[in-house]
Coordinates of C-alpha atoms and ligand atoms in Angstrom, one line a residue:
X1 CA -7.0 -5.3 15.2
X2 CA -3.9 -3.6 14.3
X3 CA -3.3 -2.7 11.1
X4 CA -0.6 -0.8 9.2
X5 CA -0.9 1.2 5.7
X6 CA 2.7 1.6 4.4
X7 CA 3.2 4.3 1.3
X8 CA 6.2 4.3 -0.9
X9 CA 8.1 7.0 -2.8
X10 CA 5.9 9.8 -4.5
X11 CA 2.5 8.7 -2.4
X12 CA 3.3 11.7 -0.4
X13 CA 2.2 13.7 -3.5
X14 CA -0.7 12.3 -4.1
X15 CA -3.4 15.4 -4.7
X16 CA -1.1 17.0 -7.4
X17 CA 0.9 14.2 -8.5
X18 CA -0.7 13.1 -12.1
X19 CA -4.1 13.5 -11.3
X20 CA -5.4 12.3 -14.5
X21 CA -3.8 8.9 -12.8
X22 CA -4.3 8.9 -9.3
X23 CA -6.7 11.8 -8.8
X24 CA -7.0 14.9 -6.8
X25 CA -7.1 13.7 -3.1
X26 CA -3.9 13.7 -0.4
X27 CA -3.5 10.3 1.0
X28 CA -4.0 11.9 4.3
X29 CA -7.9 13.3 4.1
X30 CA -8.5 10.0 2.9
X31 CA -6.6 8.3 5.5
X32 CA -9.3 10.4 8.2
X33 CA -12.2 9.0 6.2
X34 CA -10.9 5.7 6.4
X35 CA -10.0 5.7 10.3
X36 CA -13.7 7.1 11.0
X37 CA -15.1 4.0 9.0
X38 CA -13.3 1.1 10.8
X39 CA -13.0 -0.5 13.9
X40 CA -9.8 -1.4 13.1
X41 CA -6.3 0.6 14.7
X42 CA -5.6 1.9 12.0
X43 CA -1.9 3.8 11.0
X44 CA 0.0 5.4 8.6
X45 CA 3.7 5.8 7.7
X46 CA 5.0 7.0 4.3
X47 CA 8.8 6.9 2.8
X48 CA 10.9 7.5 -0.3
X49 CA 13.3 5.6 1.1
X50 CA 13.7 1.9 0.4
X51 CA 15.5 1.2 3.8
X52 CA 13.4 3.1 5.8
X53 CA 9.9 1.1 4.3
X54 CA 12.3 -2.3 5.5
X55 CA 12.9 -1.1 8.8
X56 CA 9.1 -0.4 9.6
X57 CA 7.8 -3.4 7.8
X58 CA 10.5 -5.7 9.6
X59 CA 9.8 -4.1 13.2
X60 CA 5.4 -3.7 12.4
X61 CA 3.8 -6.0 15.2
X62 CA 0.6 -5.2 13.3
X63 CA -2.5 -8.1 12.1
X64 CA -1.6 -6.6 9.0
X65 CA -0.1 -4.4 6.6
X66 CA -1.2 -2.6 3.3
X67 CA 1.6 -1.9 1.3
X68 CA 1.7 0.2 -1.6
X69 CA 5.1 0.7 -2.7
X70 CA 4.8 2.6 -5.2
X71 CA 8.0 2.5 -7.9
X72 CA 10.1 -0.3 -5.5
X73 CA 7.0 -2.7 -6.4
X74 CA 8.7 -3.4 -9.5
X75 CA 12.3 -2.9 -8.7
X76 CA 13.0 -3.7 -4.5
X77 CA 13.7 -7.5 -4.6
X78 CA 15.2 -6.1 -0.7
X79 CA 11.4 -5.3 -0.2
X80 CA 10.1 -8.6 -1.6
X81 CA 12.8 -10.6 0.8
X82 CA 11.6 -8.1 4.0
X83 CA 7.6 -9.5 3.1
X84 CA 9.1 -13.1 2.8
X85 CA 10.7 -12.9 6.2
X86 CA 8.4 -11.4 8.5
X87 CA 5.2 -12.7 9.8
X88 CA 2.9 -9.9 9.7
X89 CA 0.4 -10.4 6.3
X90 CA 1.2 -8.2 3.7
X91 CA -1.6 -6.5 0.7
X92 CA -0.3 -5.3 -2.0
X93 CA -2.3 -2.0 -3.1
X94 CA -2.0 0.5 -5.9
X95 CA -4.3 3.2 -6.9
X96 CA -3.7 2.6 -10.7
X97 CA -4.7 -0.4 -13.0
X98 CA -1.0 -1.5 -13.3
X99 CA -2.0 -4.1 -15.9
X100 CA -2.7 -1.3 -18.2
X101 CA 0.2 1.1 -18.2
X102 CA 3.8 0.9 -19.3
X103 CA 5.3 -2.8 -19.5
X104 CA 7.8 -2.1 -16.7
X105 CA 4.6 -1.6 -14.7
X106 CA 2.9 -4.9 -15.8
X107 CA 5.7 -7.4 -12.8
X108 CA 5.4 -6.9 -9.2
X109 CA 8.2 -8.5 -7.2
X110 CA 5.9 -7.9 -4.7
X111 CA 2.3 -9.8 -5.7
X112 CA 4.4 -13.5 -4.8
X113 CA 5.0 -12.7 -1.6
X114 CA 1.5 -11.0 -0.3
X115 CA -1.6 -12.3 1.0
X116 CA -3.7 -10.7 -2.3
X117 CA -3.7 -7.8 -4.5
X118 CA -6.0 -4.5 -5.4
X119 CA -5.7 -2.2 -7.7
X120 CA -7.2 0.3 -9.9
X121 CA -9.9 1.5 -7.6
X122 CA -8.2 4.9 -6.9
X123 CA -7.9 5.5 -3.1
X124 CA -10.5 2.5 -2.6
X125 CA -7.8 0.3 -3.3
X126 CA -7.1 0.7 0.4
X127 CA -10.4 0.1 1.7
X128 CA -11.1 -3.0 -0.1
X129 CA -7.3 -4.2 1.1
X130 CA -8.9 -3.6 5.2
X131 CA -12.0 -5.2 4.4
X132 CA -9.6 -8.0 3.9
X133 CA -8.9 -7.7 6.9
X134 CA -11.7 -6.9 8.6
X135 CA -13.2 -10.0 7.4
X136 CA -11.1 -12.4 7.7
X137 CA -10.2 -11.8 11.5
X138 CA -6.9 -14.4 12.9
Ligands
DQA201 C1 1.4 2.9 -8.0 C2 1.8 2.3 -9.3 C3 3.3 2.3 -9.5 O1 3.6 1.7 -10.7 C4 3.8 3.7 -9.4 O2 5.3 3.7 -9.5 C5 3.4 4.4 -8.2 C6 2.0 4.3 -7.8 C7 -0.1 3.0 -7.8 O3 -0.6 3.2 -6.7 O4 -0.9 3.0 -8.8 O5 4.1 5.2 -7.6 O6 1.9 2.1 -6.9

């Protein structure tokens, strides 16, 4: 099973990026950890640019993608129209408890459109999103 973790802007920070928020680990050790747990074919791609997470997620012929989209989960309604249009199942992840933080933080124009959402579990966010997938095998 194929599946596809897609980053937005700022997750390439993560490790020094408001680690009283997301903590002190890159996404990429993680990533490692994560690939040496699963059977799955697992990959990675990361982008500040809105276009460029489009492109991938339009041309992904993946079982499934984890999306974290970091700030464009509340503002990209071109995101939330690219995860309406394709095929390929789409998790919504974040490391932070949304819910909790500022208003602007509290809609997702994302969360319609995906199969399910986690977050608030720090990195494990993304390991609970592939034992979606794991699980529920097409
Ligand atoms: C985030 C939450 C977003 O609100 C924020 O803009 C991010 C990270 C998270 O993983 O908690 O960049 O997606």
């Amino acid at each position: 099973m194929k599946i596809l973790i897609v980053n937005g802007p700022n997750l390439n920070l993560l490790g020094t990026r408001e680690p009283q928020i997301y903590g002190n680990h890159s996404f990429e050790t993680y990533f490692e950890e994560l690939k040496s747990k699963t059977t799955c074919d697992l990959s990675y791609f990361q982008s500040n640019v809105e276009g460029e997470l489009i492109n991938v997620l339009q041309q992904s012929n993946h079982d499934g993608i984890i999306l974290n989209a970091g700030g464009y989960t509340h503002t990209s309604v071109a995101l939330r129209d690219c995860i309406a249009a394709i095929e390929v199942p789409v998790v919504e992840v974040h490391l932070s408890n949304v819910t909790k933080r500022e208003e602007f933080r509290h809609t997702s124009l994302i969360s319609p459109v995906a199969v399910g959402c986690v977050f608030g579990f720090g990195l494990e966010s993304y390991r609970l999103a592939l034992n979606y997938f794991e699980t529920n095998k097409r």
